[in-house]
């Protein structure tokens, strides 16, 4: 049977239920959000004269959840407009509406009896063949399905999203013995291709994969802290970025999750296990005391950490008092910070005979052994366990990748010396001469499974640049960029300078790439698989030239940047940008000049040059303005000044979008530009866009003159900037920068409505850029950004 999901119903409008509804709405799937009917009026409802029969009262919980979605941080919605796709209802009046849903997701209280009563109602109203799932974080899926019809059980499974659903990649799919395999495979593909998730198939065991291993690891860490006399801060110094874990490390993570939530999840395993495992899942008494005190972490303002004003204090678990934050001081930790690559950093600490080394070994060793014990129990293979921990907890390496990093043979020897019981299959692997859980040959990665290595399966939409490079697909490279053949006549231009900042080497590669494509290929994708798409131009290089008063040199660099952007825009073959994460300054300028933008949903795009005392110098002012003009439907009357005002505000205030959809609303993306919800598929999607344009007989845009607002428009922009200055929103120097941006956008000293060519606007932009970079205050801002990583208001 072929399944499609065009409408969904979410039952339960708490943080998780409303978050899932928001994620579906972001993708464009209409959702019914249903919750229980209140049994009493609030004081506010009484004051309005409502009764328990009024719709506003009956839909109170779901309606209230919708309002909260607009206020939550980080935002669950990629655009406030997505809220229109979520319809609030209740579990008495709107059950009939479930017939319209292709997927019904239960997200109610974590109690089996309540969940079963919900599914009894669902069974009465769902259409046969409708997929039903539970978002439980650990209750048995089999137990929930007991007593339901055969059709229900065939279409029922667990779909465990991680919180917050918009941002966390992991989706655990948990089928039962009765789930139709077609339903399972459909949900896996739908999860990857539509929801944009990393999907792992988990077995129906307590807490599934991520929470089982993650909770164990956190409790082992707490146990070691208490046993070894470490402080909260010392533990977080060792268990964060230095070993490839998130900045929140251990205890900040617990505060974010909520200590009450964590205790509940741990108890779920504690009640269902026995022996040594049960003992590990016994939550320490001081954590129960934190819950009793209401010190639940971030949501209550205090947990393992407490923030008072700008100061952050840490908990002493012995006394339950807060004191100054501490950091681990150990030679191995310092050495690890100097080591290259996460694997070397972990290895440097874990075998060190100091406080940091002892702590990390005593945390890691039991977790690795536990993961090996559960392979085949909680998941079919080690790959699913590693993926779950990376996608759900933000680990750079999963448990088995970590084991490889520290050396399997060496670590097993040490584990056994310490009295740890290493599972037989791991020792068997070593006896057969297999010394690692993963191996790589010609860029293809395989994992160990039952006596042999199996290739890591990949969705056909995943294009791995590292693999292509290993396979010799690089046509040309320099320090800042590479040109890679990604097949089907499409080239990929990859930035790989520090922070992917644009320097002369990248500009040279862009020029070469366009020439190569025009002669031999169908088109180009500009993309990469780094941390961010591009954070802008090489600030350090420009500052050095400015401080040496090399304005002639800077003039040449800016001209080259502008000419390169124009070469992208007027290339005879389509150039498609594939931005993601930070796409700032020069990175945004590159995108604005391409034939098409295929952005990852999480793209944070903006022209932020005012933060360093500059204005966009690579054609960004002109191109954002032109993009706004082109987005106005043909034949529609518009006020040119309003268009300029909007562009001026975006650039002068250095506005950055918080999603690709918001970038569209700000004019960086137009109606035809695409959005990819699965970032792993971004380069594939961008490649398809190149092929579509090429197959449709792509022609570059016709060079046209641009209407500007001239002197009167400049005066209007200036008036707005001066009002902001008088109100104290911008500094004296911000006003000077705003004047320059206003002059460039309005087209200088020409009458309103004059049509000018692009080169004229580029010249205005370049002159303004060079005049600002020569100013001491701009150079101070640039220096401050390079040293501190944040803007200076001088």
PDB file of C-alpha atoms in Angstrom, residues 299-467:
ATOM      1  CA  UNK A 299      12.688  26.304  33.687  1.00  0.00           C
ATOM      2  CA  UNK A 300      12.822  27.273  37.393  1.00  0.00           C
ATOM      3  CA  UNK A 301      16.020  29.354  37.291  1.00  0.00           C
ATOM      4  CA  UNK A 302      18.112  26.973  39.361  1.00  0.00           C
ATOM      5  CA  UNK A 303      19.250  23.365  39.236  1.00  0.00           C
ATOM      6  CA  UNK A 304      22.897  22.355  38.955  1.00  0.00           C
ATOM      7  CA  UNK A 305      23.522  25.997  38.083  1.00  0.00           C
ATOM      8  CA  UNK A 306      21.877  29.176  39.293  1.00  0.00           C
ATOM      9  CA  UNK A 307      21.989  32.483  37.438  1.00  0.00           C
ATOM     10  CA  UNK A 308      21.912  35.675  39.508  1.00  0.00           C
ATOM     11  CA  UNK A 309      22.075  38.749  37.319  1.00  0.00           C
ATOM     12  CA  UNK A 310      25.020  38.145  34.992  1.00  0.00           C
ATOM     13  CA  UNK A 311      26.770  35.743  37.367  1.00  0.00           C
ATOM     14  CA  UNK A 312      26.343  31.967  37.226  1.00  0.00           C
ATOM     15  CA  UNK A 313      26.900  29.822  40.318  1.00  0.00           C
ATOM     16  CA  UNK A 314      27.213  26.048  40.623  1.00  0.00           C
ATOM     17  CA  UNK A 315      25.609  23.605  43.037  1.00  0.00           C
ATOM     18  CA  UNK A 316      27.521  21.762  45.741  1.00  0.00           C
ATOM     19  CA  UNK A 317      25.696  18.374  45.737  1.00  0.00           C
ATOM     20  CA  UNK A 318      26.809  17.659  49.322  1.00  0.00           C
ATOM     21  CA  UNK A 319      25.454  20.860  50.892  1.00  0.00           C
ATOM     22  CA  UNK A 320      22.900  21.890  48.204  1.00  0.00           C
ATOM     23  CA  UNK A 321      24.380  25.396  48.364  1.00  0.00           C
ATOM     24  CA  UNK A 322      25.545  27.449  45.396  1.00  0.00           C
ATOM     25  CA  UNK A 323      29.071  28.806  45.061  1.00  0.00           C
ATOM     26  CA  UNK A 324      31.554  30.192  42.523  1.00  0.00           C
ATOM     27  CA  UNK A 325      31.925  28.244  39.299  1.00  0.00           C
ATOM     28  CA  UNK A 326      34.957  25.991  39.105  1.00  0.00           C
ATOM     29  CA  UNK A 327      37.019  24.555  36.257  1.00  0.00           C
ATOM     30  CA  UNK A 328      39.126  21.429  36.042  1.00  0.00           C
ATOM     31  CA  UNK A 329      42.856  22.127  36.089  1.00  0.00           C
ATOM     32  CA  UNK A 330      44.853  19.227  34.692  1.00  0.00           C
ATOM     33  CA  UNK A 331      47.849  18.844  32.383  1.00  0.00           C
ATOM     34  CA  UNK A 332      45.965  16.378  30.146  1.00  0.00           C
ATOM     35  CA  UNK A 333      43.144  18.847  29.632  1.00  0.00           C
ATOM     36  CA  UNK A 334      45.586  21.553  28.516  1.00  0.00           C
ATOM     37  CA  UNK A 335      47.371  19.078  26.230  1.00  0.00           C
ATOM     38  CA  UNK A 336      44.019  17.961  24.750  1.00  0.00           C
ATOM     39  CA  UNK A 337      43.117  21.535  23.850  1.00  0.00           C
ATOM     40  CA  UNK A 338      46.316  21.727  21.786  1.00  0.00           C
ATOM     41  CA  UNK A 339      45.771  18.328  20.136  1.00  0.00           C
ATOM     42  CA  UNK A 340      44.336  18.173  16.612  1.00  0.00           C
ATOM     43  CA  UNK A 341      41.003  16.454  16.065  1.00  0.00           C
ATOM     44  CA  UNK A 342      38.450  15.144  18.563  1.00  0.00           C
ATOM     45  CA  UNK A 343      39.842  11.584  18.516  1.00  0.00           C
ATOM     46  CA  UNK A 344      43.278  12.784  19.620  1.00  0.00           C
ATOM     47  CA  UNK A 345      41.775  15.065  22.270  1.00  0.00           C
ATOM     48  CA  UNK A 346      39.817  12.186  23.849  1.00  0.00           C
ATOM     49  CA  UNK A 347      42.842   9.868  23.701  1.00  0.00           C
ATOM     50  CA  UNK A 348      45.063  12.515  25.330  1.00  0.00           C
ATOM     51  CA  UNK A 349      42.785  12.793  28.368  1.00  0.00           C
ATOM     52  CA  UNK A 350      41.414   9.271  28.788  1.00  0.00           C
ATOM     53  CA  UNK A 351      44.781   7.570  29.355  1.00  0.00           C
ATOM     54  CA  UNK A 352      46.284  10.385  31.444  1.00  0.00           C
ATOM     55  CA  UNK A 353      47.150   9.696  35.068  1.00  0.00           C
ATOM     56  CA  UNK A 354      45.647  12.907  36.454  1.00  0.00           C
ATOM     57  CA  UNK A 355      42.263  14.015  37.793  1.00  0.00           C
ATOM     58  CA  UNK A 356      40.833  14.711  34.330  1.00  0.00           C
ATOM     59  CA  UNK A 357      42.076  11.394  32.934  1.00  0.00           C
ATOM     60  CA  UNK A 358      40.741   9.367  35.857  1.00  0.00           C
ATOM     61  CA  UNK A 359      37.349  11.079  35.627  1.00  0.00           C
ATOM     62  CA  UNK A 360      36.987  10.583  31.869  1.00  0.00           C
ATOM     63  CA  UNK A 361      38.132   6.949  31.974  1.00  0.00           C
ATOM     64  CA  UNK A 362      35.749   6.136  34.831  1.00  0.00           C
ATOM     65  CA  UNK A 363      32.859   7.699  32.877  1.00  0.00           C
ATOM     66  CA  UNK A 364      33.686   6.410  29.400  1.00  0.00           C
ATOM     67  CA  UNK A 365      34.720   2.816  30.112  1.00  0.00           C
ATOM     68  CA  UNK A 366      31.406   1.694  31.728  1.00  0.00           C
ATOM     69  CA  UNK A 367      29.383   3.522  29.040  1.00  0.00           C
ATOM     70  CA  UNK A 368      31.263   1.800  26.223  1.00  0.00           C
ATOM     71  CA  UNK A 369      30.804  -1.608  27.860  1.00  0.00           C
ATOM     72  CA  UNK A 370      27.104  -0.886  28.502  1.00  0.00           C
ATOM     73  CA  UNK A 371      26.571   0.161  24.853  1.00  0.00           C
ATOM     74  CA  UNK A 372      28.186  -3.093  23.714  1.00  0.00           C
ATOM     75  CA  UNK A 373      26.015  -5.131  26.088  1.00  0.00           C
ATOM     76  CA  UNK A 374      22.891  -3.517  24.614  1.00  0.00           C
ATOM     77  CA  UNK A 375      23.848  -3.918  20.948  1.00  0.00           C
ATOM     78  CA  UNK A 376      21.207  -6.258  19.529  1.00  0.00           C
ATOM     79  CA  UNK A 377      18.975  -5.594  22.544  1.00  0.00           C
ATOM     80  CA  UNK A 378      17.922  -1.966  22.041  1.00  0.00           C
ATOM     81  CA  UNK A 379      18.835  -1.792  18.337  1.00  0.00           C
ATOM     82  CA  UNK A 380      19.823  -4.177  15.556  1.00  0.00           C
ATOM     83  CA  UNK A 381      23.393  -2.919  15.309  1.00  0.00           C
ATOM     84  CA  UNK A 382      26.087  -0.574  16.640  1.00  0.00           C
ATOM     85  CA  UNK A 383      25.370   1.925  13.840  1.00  0.00           C
ATOM     86  CA  UNK A 384      21.874   2.724  15.172  1.00  0.00           C
ATOM     87  CA  UNK A 385      23.295   3.276  18.679  1.00  0.00           C
ATOM     88  CA  UNK A 386      26.009   5.635  17.415  1.00  0.00           C
ATOM     89  CA  UNK A 387      23.580   7.562  15.215  1.00  0.00           C
ATOM     90  CA  UNK A 388      21.056   7.930  18.050  1.00  0.00           C
ATOM     91  CA  UNK A 389      23.656   9.422  20.395  1.00  0.00           C
ATOM     92  CA  UNK A 390      25.012  11.805  17.752  1.00  0.00           C
ATOM     93  CA  UNK A 391      21.628  12.979  16.492  1.00  0.00           C
ATOM     94  CA  UNK A 392      19.791  13.042  19.821  1.00  0.00           C
ATOM     95  CA  UNK A 393      22.501  14.271  22.177  1.00  0.00           C
ATOM     96  CA  UNK A 394      24.798  16.231  19.880  1.00  0.00           C
ATOM     97  CA  UNK A 395      27.810  13.954  20.413  1.00  0.00           C
ATOM     98  CA  UNK A 396      30.432  14.198  17.680  1.00  0.00           C
ATOM     99  CA  UNK A 397      31.248  10.495  18.128  1.00  0.00           C
ATOM    100  CA  UNK A 398      28.844   7.730  19.134  1.00  0.00           C
ATOM    101  CA  UNK A 399      29.980   5.157  21.757  1.00  0.00           C
ATOM    102  CA  UNK A 400      31.571   2.774  19.231  1.00  0.00           C
ATOM    103  CA  UNK A 401      33.251   5.587  17.285  1.00  0.00           C
ATOM    104  CA  UNK A 402      34.614   6.811  20.640  1.00  0.00           C
ATOM    105  CA  UNK A 403      35.890   3.302  21.361  1.00  0.00           C
ATOM    106  CA  UNK A 404      37.702   3.311  18.005  1.00  0.00           C
ATOM    107  CA  UNK A 405      39.170   6.740  18.836  1.00  0.00           C
ATOM    108  CA  UNK A 406      40.793   5.503  22.069  1.00  0.00           C
ATOM    109  CA  UNK A 407      41.897   2.194  20.522  1.00  0.00           C
ATOM    110  CA  UNK A 408      39.784  -0.935  21.055  1.00  0.00           C
ATOM    111  CA  UNK A 409      42.646  -3.327  21.937  1.00  0.00           C
ATOM    112  CA  UNK A 410      44.359  -0.983  24.385  1.00  0.00           C
ATOM    113  CA  UNK A 411      41.111   0.037  26.092  1.00  0.00           C
ATOM    114  CA  UNK A 412      39.760  -3.531  26.428  1.00  0.00           C
ATOM    115  CA  UNK A 413      43.005  -4.539  28.144  1.00  0.00           C
ATOM    116  CA  UNK A 414      42.652  -1.648  30.604  1.00  0.00           C
ATOM    117  CA  UNK A 415      38.935  -2.335  31.157  1.00  0.00           C
ATOM    118  CA  UNK A 416      39.650  -5.948  32.107  1.00  0.00           C
ATOM    119  CA  UNK A 417      42.454  -4.859  34.431  1.00  0.00           C
ATOM    120  CA  UNK A 418      39.869  -2.616  36.134  1.00  0.00           C
ATOM    121  CA  UNK A 419      37.501  -5.567  36.554  1.00  0.00           C
ATOM    122  CA  UNK A 420      34.999  -4.535  33.878  1.00  0.00           C
ATOM    123  CA  UNK A 421      33.328  -7.422  32.017  1.00  0.00           C
ATOM    124  CA  UNK A 422      33.749  -6.714  28.312  1.00  0.00           C
ATOM    125  CA  UNK A 423      31.008  -8.446  26.235  1.00  0.00           C
ATOM    126  CA  UNK A 424      32.130 -11.609  24.496  1.00  0.00           C
ATOM    127  CA  UNK A 425      31.299 -10.361  21.014  1.00  0.00           C
ATOM    128  CA  UNK A 426      33.776  -7.465  21.373  1.00  0.00           C
ATOM    129  CA  UNK A 427      36.566  -9.832  22.483  1.00  0.00           C
ATOM    130  CA  UNK A 428      35.535 -12.189  19.673  1.00  0.00           C
ATOM    131  CA  UNK A 429      35.896  -9.345  17.179  1.00  0.00           C
ATOM    132  CA  UNK A 430      39.457  -8.703  18.380  1.00  0.00           C
ATOM    133  CA  UNK A 431      40.314 -12.412  18.280  1.00  0.00           C
ATOM    134  CA  UNK A 432      39.259 -12.524  14.617  1.00  0.00           C
ATOM    135  CA  UNK A 433      41.773  -9.755  13.890  1.00  0.00           C
ATOM    136  CA  UNK A 434      39.208  -6.966  13.593  1.00  0.00           C
ATOM    137  CA  UNK A 435      40.634  -4.125  15.673  1.00  0.00           C
ATOM    138  CA  UNK A 436      38.009  -1.446  15.090  1.00  0.00           C
ATOM    139  CA  UNK A 437      34.232  -1.149  14.937  1.00  0.00           C
ATOM    140  CA  UNK A 438      34.426   0.936  11.750  1.00  0.00           C
ATOM    141  CA  UNK A 439      36.735   0.931   8.767  1.00  0.00           C
ATOM    142  CA  UNK A 440      37.064   3.224   5.771  1.00  0.00           C
ATOM    143  CA  UNK A 441      38.149   2.226   2.262  1.00  0.00           C
ATOM    144  CA  UNK A 442      38.053   4.610  -0.732  1.00  0.00           C
ATOM    145  CA  UNK A 443      35.857   6.983   1.241  1.00  0.00           C
ATOM    146  CA  UNK A 444      33.248   4.270   1.947  1.00  0.00           C
ATOM    147  CA  UNK A 445      32.650   3.519   5.648  1.00  0.00           C
ATOM    148  CA  UNK A 446      31.679   0.066   6.951  1.00  0.00           C
ATOM    149  CA  UNK A 447      30.699  -1.052  10.448  1.00  0.00           C
ATOM    150  CA  UNK A 448      31.282  -4.340  12.266  1.00  0.00           C
ATOM    151  CA  UNK A 449      28.239  -6.601  12.561  1.00  0.00           C
ATOM    152  CA  UNK A 450      28.167 -10.306  13.425  1.00  0.00           C
ATOM    153  CA  UNK A 451      31.681 -11.221  12.291  1.00  0.00           C
ATOM    154  CA  UNK A 452      31.876  -9.033   9.183  1.00  0.00           C
ATOM    155  CA  UNK A 453      31.904  -5.412   8.059  1.00  0.00           C
ATOM    156  CA  UNK A 454      28.773  -4.027   6.408  1.00  0.00           C
ATOM    157  CA  UNK A 455      28.597  -0.772   4.419  1.00  0.00           C
ATOM    158  CA  UNK A 456      26.929   2.104   6.257  1.00  0.00           C
ATOM    159  CA  UNK A 457      23.640   2.547   4.337  1.00  0.00           C
ATOM    160  CA  UNK A 458      22.900   6.051   3.105  1.00  0.00           C
ATOM    161  CA  UNK A 459      19.812   7.723   1.721  1.00  0.00           C
ATOM    162  CA  UNK A 460      20.400   8.252  -2.041  1.00  0.00           C
ATOM    163  CA  UNK A 461      19.866  11.971  -1.392  1.00  0.00           C
ATOM    164  CA  UNK A 462      23.006  12.182   0.768  1.00  0.00           C
ATOM    165  CA  UNK A 463      26.038  13.483  -1.139  1.00  0.00           C
ATOM    166  CA  UNK A 464      29.161  13.204   1.006  1.00  0.00           C
ATOM    167  CA  UNK A 465      31.891  15.600  -0.125  1.00  0.00           C
ATOM    168  CA  UNK A 466      34.567  13.877   1.955  1.00  0.00           C
ATOM    169  CA  UNK A 467      33.835  10.605   0.129  1.00  0.00           C
TER     170      UNK A 467
END
